[in-house]
Tab-separated table of C-alpha atoms and ligand atoms in Angstrom:
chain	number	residue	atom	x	y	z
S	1422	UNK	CA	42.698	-15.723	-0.035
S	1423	UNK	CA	39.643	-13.603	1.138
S	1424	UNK	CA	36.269	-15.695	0.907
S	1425	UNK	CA	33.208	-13.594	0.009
S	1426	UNK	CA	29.700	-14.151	1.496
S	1427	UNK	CA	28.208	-16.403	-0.865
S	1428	UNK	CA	24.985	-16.028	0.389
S	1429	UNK	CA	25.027	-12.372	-1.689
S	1430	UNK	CA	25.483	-14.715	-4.706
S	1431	UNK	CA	21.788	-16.138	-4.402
S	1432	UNK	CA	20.243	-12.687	-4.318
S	1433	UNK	CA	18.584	-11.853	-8.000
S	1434	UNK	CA	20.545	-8.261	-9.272
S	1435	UNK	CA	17.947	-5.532	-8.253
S	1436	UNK	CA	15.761	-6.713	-11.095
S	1437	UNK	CA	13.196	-4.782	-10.839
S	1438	UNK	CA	13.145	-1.274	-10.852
S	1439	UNK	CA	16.935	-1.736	-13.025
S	1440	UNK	CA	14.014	-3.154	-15.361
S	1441	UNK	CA	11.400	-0.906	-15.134
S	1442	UNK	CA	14.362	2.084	-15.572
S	1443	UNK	CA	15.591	-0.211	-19.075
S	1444	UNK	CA	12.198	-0.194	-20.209
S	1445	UNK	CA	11.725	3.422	-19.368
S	1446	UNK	CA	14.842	4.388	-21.497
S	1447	UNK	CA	13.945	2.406	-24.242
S	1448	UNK	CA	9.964	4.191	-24.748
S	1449	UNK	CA	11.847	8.011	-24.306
S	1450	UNK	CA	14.407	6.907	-26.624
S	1451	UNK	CA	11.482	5.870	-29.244
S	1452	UNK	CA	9.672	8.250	-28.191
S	1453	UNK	CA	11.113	11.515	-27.312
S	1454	UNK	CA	8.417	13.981	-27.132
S	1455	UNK	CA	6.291	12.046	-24.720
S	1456	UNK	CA	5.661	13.440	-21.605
S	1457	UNK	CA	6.055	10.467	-18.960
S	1458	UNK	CA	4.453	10.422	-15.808
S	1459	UNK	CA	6.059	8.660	-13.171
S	1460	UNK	CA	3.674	7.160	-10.708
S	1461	UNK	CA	6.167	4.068	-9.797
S	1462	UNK	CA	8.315	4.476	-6.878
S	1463	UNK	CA	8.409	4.962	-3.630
S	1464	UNK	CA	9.408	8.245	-2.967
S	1465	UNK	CA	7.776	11.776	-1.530
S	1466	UNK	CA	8.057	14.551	-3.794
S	1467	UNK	CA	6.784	17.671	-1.563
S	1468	UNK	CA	9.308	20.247	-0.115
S	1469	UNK	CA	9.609	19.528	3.809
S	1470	UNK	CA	7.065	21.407	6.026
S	1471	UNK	CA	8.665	24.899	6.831
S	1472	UNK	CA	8.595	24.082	10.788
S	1473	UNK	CA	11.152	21.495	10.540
S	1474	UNK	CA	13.894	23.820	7.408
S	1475	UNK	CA	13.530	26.663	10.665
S	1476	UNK	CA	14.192	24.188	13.075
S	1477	UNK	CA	17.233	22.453	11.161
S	1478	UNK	CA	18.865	26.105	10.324
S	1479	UNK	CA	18.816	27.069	13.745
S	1480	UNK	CA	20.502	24.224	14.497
S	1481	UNK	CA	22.975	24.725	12.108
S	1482	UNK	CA	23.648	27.903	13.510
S	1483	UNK	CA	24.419	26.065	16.920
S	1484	UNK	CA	26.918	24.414	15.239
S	1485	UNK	CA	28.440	26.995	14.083
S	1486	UNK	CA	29.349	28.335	17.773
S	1487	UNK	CA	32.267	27.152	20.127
S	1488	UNK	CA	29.410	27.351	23.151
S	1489	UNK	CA	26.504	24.956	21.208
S	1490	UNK	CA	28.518	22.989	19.041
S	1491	UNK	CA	27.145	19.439	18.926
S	1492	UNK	CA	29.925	16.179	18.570
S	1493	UNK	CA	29.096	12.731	18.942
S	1494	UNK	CA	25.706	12.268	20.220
S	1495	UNK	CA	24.071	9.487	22.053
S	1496	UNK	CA	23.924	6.349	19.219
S	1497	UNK	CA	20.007	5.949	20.885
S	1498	UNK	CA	19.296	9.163	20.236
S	1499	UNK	CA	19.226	12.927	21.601
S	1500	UNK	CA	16.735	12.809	25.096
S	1501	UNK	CA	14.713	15.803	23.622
S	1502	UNK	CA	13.142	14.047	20.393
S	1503	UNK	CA	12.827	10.350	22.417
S	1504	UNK	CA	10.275	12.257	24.960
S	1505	UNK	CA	8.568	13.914	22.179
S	1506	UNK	CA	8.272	10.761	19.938
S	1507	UNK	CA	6.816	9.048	23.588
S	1508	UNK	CA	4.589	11.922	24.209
S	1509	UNK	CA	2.895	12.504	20.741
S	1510	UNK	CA	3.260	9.164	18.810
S	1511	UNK	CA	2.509	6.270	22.253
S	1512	UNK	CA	1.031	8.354	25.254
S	1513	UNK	CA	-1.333	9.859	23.335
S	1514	UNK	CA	-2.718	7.022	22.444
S	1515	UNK	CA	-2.072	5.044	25.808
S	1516	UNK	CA	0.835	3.533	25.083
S	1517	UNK	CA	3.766	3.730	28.088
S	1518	UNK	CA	7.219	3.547	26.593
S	1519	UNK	CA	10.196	4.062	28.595
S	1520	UNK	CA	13.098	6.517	26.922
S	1521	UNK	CA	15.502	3.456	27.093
S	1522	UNK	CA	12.586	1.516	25.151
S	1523	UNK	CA	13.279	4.198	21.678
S	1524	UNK	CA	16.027	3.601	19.027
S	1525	UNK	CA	16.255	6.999	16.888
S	1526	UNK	CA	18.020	5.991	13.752
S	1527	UNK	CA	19.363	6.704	10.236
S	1528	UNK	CA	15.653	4.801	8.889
S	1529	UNK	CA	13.681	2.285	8.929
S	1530	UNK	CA	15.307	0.427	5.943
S	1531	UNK	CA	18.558	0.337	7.855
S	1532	UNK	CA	16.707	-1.116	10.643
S	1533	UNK	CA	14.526	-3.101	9.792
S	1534	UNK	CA	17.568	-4.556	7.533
S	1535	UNK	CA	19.712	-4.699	10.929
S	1536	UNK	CA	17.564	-6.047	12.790
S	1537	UNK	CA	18.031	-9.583	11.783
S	1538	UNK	CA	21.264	-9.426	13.534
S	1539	UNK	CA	20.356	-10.364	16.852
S	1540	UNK	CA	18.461	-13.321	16.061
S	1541	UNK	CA	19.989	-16.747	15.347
S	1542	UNK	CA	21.137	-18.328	12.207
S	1543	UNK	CA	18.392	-21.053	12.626
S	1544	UNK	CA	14.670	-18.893	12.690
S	1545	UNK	CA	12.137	-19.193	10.680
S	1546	UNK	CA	11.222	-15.988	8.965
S	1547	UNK	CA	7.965	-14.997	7.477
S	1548	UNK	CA	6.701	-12.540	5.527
S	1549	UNK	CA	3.583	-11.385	3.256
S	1550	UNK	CA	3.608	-11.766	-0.600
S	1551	UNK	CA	4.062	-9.654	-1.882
S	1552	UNK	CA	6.666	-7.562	0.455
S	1553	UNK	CA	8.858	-5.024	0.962
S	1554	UNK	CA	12.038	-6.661	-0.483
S	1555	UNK	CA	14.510	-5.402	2.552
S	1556	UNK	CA	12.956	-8.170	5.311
S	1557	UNK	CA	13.286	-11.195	2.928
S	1558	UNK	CA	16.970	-9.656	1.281
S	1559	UNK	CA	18.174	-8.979	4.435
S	1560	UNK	CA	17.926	-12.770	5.884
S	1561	UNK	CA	18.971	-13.952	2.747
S	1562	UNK	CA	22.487	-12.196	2.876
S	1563	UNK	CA	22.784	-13.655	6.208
S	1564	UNK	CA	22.203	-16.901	5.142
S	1565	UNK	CA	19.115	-17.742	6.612
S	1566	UNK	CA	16.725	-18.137	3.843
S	1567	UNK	CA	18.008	-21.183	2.517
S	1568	UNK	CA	18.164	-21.642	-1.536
S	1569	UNK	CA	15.795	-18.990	-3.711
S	1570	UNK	CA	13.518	-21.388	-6.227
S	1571	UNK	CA	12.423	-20.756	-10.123
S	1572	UNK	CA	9.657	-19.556	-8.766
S	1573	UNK	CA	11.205	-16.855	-6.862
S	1574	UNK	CA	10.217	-17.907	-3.374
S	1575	UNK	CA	13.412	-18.682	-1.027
S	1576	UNK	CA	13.298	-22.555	0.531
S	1577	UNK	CA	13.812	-21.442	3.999
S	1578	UNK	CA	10.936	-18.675	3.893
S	1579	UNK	CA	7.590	-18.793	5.156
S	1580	UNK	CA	5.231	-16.683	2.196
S	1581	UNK	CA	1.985	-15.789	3.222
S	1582	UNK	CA	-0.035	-14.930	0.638
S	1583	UNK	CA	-2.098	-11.752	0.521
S	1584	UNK	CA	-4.718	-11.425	-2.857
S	1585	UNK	CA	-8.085	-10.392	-3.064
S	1586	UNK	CA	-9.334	-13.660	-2.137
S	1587	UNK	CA	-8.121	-13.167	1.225
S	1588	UNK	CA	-8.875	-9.403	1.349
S	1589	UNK	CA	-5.134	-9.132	1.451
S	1590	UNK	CA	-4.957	-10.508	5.180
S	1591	UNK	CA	-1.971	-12.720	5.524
S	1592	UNK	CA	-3.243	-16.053	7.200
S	1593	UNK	CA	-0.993	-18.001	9.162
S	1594	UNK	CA	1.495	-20.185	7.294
S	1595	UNK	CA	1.873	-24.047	7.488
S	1596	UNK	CA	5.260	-23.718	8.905
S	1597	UNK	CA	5.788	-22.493	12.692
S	1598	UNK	CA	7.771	-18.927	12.155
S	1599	UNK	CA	10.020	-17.598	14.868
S	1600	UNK	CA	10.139	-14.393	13.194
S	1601	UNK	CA	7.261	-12.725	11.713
S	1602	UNK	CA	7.690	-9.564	9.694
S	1603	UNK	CA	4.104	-7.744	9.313
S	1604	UNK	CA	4.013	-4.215	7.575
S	1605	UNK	CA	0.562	-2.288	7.859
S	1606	UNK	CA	-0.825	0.168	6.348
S	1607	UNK	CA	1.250	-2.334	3.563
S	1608	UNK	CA	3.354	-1.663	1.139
S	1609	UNK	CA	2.911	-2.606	-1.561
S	1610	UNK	CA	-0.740	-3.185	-1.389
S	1611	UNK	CA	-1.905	-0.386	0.819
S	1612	UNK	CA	-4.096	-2.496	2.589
S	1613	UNK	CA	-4.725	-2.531	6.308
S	1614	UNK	CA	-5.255	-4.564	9.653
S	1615	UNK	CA	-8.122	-4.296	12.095
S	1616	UNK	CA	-6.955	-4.154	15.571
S	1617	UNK	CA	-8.748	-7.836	15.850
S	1618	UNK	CA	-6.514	-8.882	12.634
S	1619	UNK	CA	-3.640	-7.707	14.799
S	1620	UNK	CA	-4.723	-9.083	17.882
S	1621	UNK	CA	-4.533	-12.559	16.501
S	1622	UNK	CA	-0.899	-12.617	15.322
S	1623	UNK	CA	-0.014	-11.102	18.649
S	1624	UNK	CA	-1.900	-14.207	20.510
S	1625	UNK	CA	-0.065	-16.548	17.749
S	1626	UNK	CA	3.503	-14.829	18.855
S	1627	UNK	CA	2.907	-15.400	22.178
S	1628	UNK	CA	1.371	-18.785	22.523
S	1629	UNK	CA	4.348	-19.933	20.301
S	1630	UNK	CA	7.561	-17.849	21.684
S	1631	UNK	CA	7.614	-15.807	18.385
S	1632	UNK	CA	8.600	-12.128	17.832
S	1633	UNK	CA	6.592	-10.027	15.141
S	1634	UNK	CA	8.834	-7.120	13.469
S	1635	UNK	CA	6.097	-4.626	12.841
S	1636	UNK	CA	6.769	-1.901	9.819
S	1637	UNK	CA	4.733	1.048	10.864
S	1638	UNK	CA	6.096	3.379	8.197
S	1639	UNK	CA	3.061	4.243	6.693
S	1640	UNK	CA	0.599	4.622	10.028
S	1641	UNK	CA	-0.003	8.765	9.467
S	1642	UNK	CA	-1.578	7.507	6.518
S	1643	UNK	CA	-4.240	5.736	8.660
S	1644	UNK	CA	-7.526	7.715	7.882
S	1645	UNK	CA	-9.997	4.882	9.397
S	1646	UNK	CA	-10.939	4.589	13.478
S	1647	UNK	CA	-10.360	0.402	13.571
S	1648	UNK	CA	-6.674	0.322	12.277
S	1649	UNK	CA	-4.379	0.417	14.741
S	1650	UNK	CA	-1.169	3.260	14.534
S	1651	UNK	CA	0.995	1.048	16.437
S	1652	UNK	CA	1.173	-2.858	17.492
S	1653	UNK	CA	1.421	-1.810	20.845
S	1654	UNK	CA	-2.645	-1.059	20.857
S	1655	UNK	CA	-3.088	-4.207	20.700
S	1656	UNK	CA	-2.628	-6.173	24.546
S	1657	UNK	CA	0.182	-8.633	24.981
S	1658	UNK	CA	1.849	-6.645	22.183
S	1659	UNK	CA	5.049	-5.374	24.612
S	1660	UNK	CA	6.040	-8.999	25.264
S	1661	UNK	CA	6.327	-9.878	21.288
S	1662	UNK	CA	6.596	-7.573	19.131
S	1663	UNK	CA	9.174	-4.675	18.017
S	1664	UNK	CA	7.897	-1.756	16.001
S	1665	UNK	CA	9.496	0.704	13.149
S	1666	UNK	CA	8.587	4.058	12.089
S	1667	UNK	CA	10.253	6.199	9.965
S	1668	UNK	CA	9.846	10.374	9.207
S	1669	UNK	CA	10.247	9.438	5.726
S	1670	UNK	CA	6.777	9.220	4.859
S	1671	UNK	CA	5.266	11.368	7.736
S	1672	UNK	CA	6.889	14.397	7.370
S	1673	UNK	CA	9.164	14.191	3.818
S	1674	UNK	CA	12.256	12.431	5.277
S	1675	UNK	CA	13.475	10.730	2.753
S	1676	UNK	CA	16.144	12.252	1.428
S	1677	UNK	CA	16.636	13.900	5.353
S	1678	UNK	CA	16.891	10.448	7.054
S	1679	UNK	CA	15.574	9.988	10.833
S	1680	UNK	CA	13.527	7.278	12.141
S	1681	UNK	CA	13.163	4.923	15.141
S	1682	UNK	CA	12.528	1.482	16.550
S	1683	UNK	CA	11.068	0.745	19.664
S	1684	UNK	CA	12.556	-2.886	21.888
S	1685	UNK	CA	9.952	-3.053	24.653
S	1686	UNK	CA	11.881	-4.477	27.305
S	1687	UNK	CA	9.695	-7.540	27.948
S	1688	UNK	CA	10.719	-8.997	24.593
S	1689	UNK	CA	12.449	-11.483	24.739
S	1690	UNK	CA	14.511	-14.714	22.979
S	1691	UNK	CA	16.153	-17.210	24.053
S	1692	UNK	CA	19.485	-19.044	23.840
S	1693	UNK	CA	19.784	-23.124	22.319
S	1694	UNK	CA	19.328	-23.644	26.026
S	1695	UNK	CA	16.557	-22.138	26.616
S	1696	UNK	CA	17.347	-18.999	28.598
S	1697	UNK	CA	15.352	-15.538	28.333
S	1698	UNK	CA	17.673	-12.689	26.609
S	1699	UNK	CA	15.802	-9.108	26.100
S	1700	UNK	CA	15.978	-7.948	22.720
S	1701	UNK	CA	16.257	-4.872	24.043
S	1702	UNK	CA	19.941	-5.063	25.505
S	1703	UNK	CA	21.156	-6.948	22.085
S	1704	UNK	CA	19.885	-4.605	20.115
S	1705	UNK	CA	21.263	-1.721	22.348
S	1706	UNK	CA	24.758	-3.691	22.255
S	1707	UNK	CA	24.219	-3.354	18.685
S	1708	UNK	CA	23.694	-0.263	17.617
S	1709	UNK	CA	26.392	1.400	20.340
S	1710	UNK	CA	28.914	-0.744	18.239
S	1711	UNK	CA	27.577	-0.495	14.742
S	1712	UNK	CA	26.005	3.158	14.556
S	1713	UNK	CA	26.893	6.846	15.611
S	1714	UNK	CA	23.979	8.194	16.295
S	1715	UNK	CA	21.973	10.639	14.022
S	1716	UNK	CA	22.979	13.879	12.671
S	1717	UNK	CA	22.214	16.857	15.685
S	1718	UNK	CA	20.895	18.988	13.050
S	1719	UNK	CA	18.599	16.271	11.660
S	1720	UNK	CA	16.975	15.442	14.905
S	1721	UNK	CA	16.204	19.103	15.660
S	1722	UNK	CA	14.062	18.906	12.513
S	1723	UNK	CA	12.421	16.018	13.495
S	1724	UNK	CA	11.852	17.627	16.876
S	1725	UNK	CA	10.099	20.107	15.111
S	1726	UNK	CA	7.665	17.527	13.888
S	1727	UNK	CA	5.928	17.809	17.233
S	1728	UNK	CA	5.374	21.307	17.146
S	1729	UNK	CA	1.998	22.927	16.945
S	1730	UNK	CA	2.750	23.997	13.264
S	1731	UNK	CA	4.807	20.804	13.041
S	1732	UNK	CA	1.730	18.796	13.650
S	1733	UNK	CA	-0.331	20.999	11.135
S	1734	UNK	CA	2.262	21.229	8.241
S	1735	UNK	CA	3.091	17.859	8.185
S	1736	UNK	CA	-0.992	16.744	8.583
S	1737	UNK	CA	-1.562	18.601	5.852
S	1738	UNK	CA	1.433	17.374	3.493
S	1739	UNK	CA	-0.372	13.559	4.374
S	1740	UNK	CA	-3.391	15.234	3.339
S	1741	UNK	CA	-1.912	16.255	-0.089
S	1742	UNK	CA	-0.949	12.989	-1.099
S	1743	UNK	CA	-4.285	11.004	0.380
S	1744	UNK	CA	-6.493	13.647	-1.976
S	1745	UNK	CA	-3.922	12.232	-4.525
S	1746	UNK	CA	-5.116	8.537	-3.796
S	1747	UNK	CA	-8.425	9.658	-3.763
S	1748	UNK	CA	-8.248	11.150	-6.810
S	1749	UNK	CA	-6.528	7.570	-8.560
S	1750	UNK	CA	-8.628	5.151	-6.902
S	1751	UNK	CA	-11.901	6.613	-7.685
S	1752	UNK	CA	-10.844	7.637	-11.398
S	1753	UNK	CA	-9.261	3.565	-12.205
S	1754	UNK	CA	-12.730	2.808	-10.810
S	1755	UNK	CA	-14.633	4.463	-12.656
S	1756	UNK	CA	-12.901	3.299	-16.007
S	1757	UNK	CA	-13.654	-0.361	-14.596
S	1758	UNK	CA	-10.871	-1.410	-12.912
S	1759	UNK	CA	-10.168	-3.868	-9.577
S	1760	UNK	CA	-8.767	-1.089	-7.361
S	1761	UNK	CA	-7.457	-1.953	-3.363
S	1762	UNK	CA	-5.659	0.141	-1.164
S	1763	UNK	CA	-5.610	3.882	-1.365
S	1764	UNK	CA	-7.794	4.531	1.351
S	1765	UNK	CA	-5.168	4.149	4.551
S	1766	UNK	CA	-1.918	4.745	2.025
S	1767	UNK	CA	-0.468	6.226	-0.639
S	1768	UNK	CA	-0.492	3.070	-2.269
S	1769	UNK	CA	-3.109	1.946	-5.463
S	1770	UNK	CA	-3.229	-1.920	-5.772
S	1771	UNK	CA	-5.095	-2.737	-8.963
S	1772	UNK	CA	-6.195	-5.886	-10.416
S	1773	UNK	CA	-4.566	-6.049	-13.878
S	1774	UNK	CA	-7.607	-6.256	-16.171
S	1775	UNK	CA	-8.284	-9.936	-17.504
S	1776	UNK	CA	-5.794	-11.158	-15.596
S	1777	UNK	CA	-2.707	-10.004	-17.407
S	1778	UNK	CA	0.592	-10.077	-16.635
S	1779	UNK	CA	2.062	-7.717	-14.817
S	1780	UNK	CA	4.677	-6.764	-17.107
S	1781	UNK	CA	2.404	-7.091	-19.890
S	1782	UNK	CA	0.407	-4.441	-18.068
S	1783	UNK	CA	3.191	-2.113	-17.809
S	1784	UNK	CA	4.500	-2.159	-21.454
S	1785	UNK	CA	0.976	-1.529	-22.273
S	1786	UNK	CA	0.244	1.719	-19.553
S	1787	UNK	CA	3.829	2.871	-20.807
S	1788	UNK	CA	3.246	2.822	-24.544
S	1789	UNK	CA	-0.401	3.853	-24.440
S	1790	UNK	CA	-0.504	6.427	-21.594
S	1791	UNK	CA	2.901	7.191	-21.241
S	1792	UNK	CA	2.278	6.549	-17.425
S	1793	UNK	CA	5.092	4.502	-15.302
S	1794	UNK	CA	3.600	2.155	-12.443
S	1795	UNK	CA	5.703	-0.823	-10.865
S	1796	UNK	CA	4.720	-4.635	-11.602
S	1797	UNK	CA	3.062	-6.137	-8.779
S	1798	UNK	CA	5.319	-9.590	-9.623
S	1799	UNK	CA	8.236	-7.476	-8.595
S	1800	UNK	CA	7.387	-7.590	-4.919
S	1801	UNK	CA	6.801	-11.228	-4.903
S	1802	UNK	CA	5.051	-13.947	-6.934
S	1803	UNK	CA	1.305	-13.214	-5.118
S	1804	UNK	CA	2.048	-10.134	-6.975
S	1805	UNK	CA	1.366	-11.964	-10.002
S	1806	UNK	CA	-1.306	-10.526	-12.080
S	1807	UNK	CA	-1.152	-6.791	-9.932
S	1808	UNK	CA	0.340	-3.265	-10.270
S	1809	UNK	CA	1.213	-0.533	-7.622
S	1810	UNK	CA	1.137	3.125	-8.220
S	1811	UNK	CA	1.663	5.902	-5.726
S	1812	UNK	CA	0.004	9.211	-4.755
S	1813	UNK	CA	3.349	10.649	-3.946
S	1814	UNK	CA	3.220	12.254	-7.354
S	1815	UNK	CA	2.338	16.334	-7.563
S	1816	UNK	CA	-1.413	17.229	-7.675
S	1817	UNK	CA	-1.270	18.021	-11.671
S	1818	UNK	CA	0.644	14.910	-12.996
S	1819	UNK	CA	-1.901	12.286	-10.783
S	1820	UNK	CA	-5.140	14.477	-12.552
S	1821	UNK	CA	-3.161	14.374	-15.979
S	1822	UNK	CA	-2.534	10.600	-15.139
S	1823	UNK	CA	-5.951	10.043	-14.181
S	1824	UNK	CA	-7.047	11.676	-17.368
S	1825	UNK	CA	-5.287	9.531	-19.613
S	1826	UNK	CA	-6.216	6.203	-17.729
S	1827	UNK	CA	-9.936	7.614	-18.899
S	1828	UNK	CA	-9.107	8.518	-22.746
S	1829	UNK	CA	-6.005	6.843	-23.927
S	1830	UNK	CA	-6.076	3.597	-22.223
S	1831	UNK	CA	-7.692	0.729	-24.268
S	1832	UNK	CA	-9.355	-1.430	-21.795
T	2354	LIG	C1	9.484	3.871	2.823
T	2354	LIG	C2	9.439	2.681	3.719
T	2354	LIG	C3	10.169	2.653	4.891
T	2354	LIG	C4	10.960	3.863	5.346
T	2354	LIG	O1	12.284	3.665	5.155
T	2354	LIG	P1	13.327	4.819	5.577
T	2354	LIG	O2	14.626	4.083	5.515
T	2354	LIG	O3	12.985	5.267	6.948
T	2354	LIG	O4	13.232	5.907	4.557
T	2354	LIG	C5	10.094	1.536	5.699
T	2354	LIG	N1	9.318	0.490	5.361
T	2354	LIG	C6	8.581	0.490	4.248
T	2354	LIG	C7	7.706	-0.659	3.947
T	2354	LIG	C8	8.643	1.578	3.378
T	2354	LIG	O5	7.919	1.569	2.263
C-alpha cells in the first residue's frame, strides 16, 4: 500500500485567489457588461524588452545548427550569464562573488521552495505576516511546521508581525529561529529595510548560528539611496545569509522563467554533532541531482539583460510600472485612504477604511468599482484588516482604476 505525505493534508486548498476567482465569476455572471479591472495578482503584463526577444532568436537559430547546437548545460548555469550577473548585479556595488558562489535557476519560487531541503527536519522557521505563502507552504509539506491553528498560524512557526504600528519592520520573535526567511522590497506590503534594519538581523544570525533566506525579487524596484539591493551590503552578511533574485520582475520573466540564488561559501550549518557543513556544497549536491539546468535559449535572453540597451529597456519597463504606483498611491490618498508601500515596489498596501474586513473590502471595491484587489488576510492573519493591489496593470486601466476609486467608491 503506498502511504502519501500527510503533511500535504494540513495545507488549506489554495484558498485564496480560488476565492477571489469564485467571487470574480459570480459579479461578471450578475453583471455582464461591467468592465473589471484587475489590479490583484502578481503578475507583469508588459511585452519583454526587445534586447532580450533578439537575443533569444538568435539563439534559437544556434540551435538550429549541427555546429552551435546546445544539449545539456551546466545545472549551475551557463559561465557567460554567472559573470554578467557578478559583474552588474554584486561588483558594481562592491560585492565579490565567486562563479561557484551563483545558482541560475528555473525561479525564485522553485528555489526558494527547494531550498528547505538542505536543512534539518528540526529548525525553527520564521517568517513575516503577512508573507509570501511559498516559505511557510514549503516547510509545511515537509513536515516541519508542526499543526496549522483556527487562526491560521502553523504551531511550529515563528510569525513576526509587520502592521503599521511597527512601520511594517518585523521585530524579532520570542522564539530563537534557525531559519529566517526575510523578503524586501516585501511582498505583499511593499515596504522596505534600511541597511541598519538589515544590519541587525544579520548580527542576530550570527550571534545565534542562524541562516537568513533573503527574497530579493523585487530590489530593481528600489528607488530610495538607504535600502539595500542585496543582503550582502550589509557586513557579516556572507557568513549567514543566502540571497534570491529572480528576472521575473526585473525584466518580464515570468512567463520566460530564469533566476538565481547565491550560497556564499562561508555559510554554513551544522550536523546534531555539531560539525560545520557549507550550504554551498548541499545545495550544489542538490540541484546537480534534482535540476537540469536552464533552457540555453532562455539564458541568452537573460544575458541580454546586461546589455547597454538591456540595461535601458528593462530600466525603463521598472519605470512604467513605478509611474503606475505613483499614480495609485497618491490618487487612494487623496480620496483619504491609509496607503504604504508603493514607493520601492509595485505593491499598494492600504489600510481598509474603518477597519473593515478584508473581504468585506473586496466585495465592496468589486461591486462598486468593478476593481479586483487581493485581501490582505490572504497572506496571513497580520493581514487582517489590509488589501494589496499592484502597478503591474497597463497605464490606462490603473488611471481608469484610479478614477473610479475617486467617483464611484463610497467611502
Ligand atoms: C514574484 C516573486 C518571486 C519570483 O518568482 P519566480 O519564480 O522567479 O517568478 C519571488 N519571490 C516573491 C516574493 C515574489 O513575489
Amino acid at each position: 500500500m503506498a502511504l502519501i505525505n500527510e503533511n500535504y493534508l494540513k495545507l488549506h486548498g489554495s484558498y485564496l485567489f480560488a476565492e477571489i476567482a469564485k467571487r470574480v465569476a459570480k459579479f461578471k455572471g450578475e453583471n455582464p457588461d461591467a468592465n473589471v479591472i484587475r489590479l490583484g495578482i502578481g503578475d507583469v503584463t508588459r511585452p519583454l524588452p526587445d534586447a532580450i526577444i533578439q537575443a533569444m532568436h538568435k539563439a534559437v537559430d544556434e540551435m538550429a545548427d549541427e555546429k552551435t547546437f546546445r544539449g545539456y548545460g551546466p545545472e549551475q548555469g551557463y559561465d557567460f550569464l554567472i559573470e554578467k550577473i557578478i559583474k552588474n548585479d554584486y561588483a558594481a556595488r562592491g560585492i565579490h562573488l565567486g562563479m561557484d558562489e551563483v545558482f541560475v535557476s528555473d525561479g525564485a519560487k522553485s528555489d526558494c521552495g527547494n531550498i528547505q531541503e538542505i536543512f534539518g527536519i528540526d529548525n525553527i522557521v520564521a517568517v513575516t505576516d503577512p508573507v509570501y505563502p511559498v516559505y511557510v507552504d514549503s516547510n509545511a509539506m515537509a513536515g516541519r511546521a508542526g499543526e496549522i491553528g483556527a487562526d491560521g498560524k502553523w504551531s511550529r512557526i515563528a510569525y513576526m508581525p509587520c502592521t503599521s504600528e511597527n512601520n511594517f519592520i518585523p521585530q524579532l520573535p520570542q522564539t530563537r529561529p534557525d531559519l529566517i526567511y526575510l523578503c524586501f522590497p516585501n511582498n505583499p506590503t511593499g515596504m522596505t529595510l534600511s541597511k541598519d534594519d538589515l544590519k541587525k538581523w544579520v548580527d542576530y544570525a550570527r550571534a545565534n548560528k542562524s541562516i537568513i533566506l533573503f527574497d530579493s525579487a523585487y530590489e530593481a524596484y528600489i528607488q530610495e539611496k538607504d535600502v539595500p539591493h542585496s543582503i550582502y551590503e550589509i557586513e557579516g552578511a556572507r557568513e549567514v545569509a543566502i540571497e534570491f533574485r529572480s528576472f521575473s520582475k526585473t525584466a518580464g520573466f515570468t512567463g520566460t522563467r530564469c533566476a538565481y540564488t547565491i550560497v556564499p561559501k562561508e555559510v554554513e550549518a551544522y550536523t546534531e554533532k555539531g560539525e560545520a557543513i557549507p550550504l554551498n556544497k548541499l545545495w550544489n549536491r542538490r540541484q546537480t541531482t534534482k535540476f537540469n539546468g536552464v533552457p540555453y535559449i532562455i539564458q541568452r535572453g537573460a544575458e541580454a539583460v546586461y546589455t547597454e540597451e538591456g540595461q535601458k529597456q528593462i530600466k525603463e519597463l521598472v519605470q512604467y510600472y513605478m509611474s503606475n504606483a505613483k499614480i495609485i498611491k497618491e490618487g487612494l490618498e487623496s480620496v483619504g485612504l491609509k496607503v504604504f508601500g508603493g514607493v520601492n515596489a509595485p505593491y499598494i498596501w492600504l489600510k481598509t477604511p474603518n477597519d473593515m474586513d478584508s473581504w468585506d473590502f473586496f466585495d465592496k471595491l468589486l461591486n462598486e468599482a468593478n476593481i479586483v484587489g487581493t485581501p490582505g488576510s490572504g497572506f496571513g492573519p497580520s493581514g487582517k484588516g489590509y488589501f494589496r493591489l499592484t502597478a503591474f496593470g497597463n497605464r490606462e486601466s490603473t488611471e481608469e482604476a484610479v478614477e473610479r476609486f475617486r467617483k464611484k467608491l463610497k467611502l
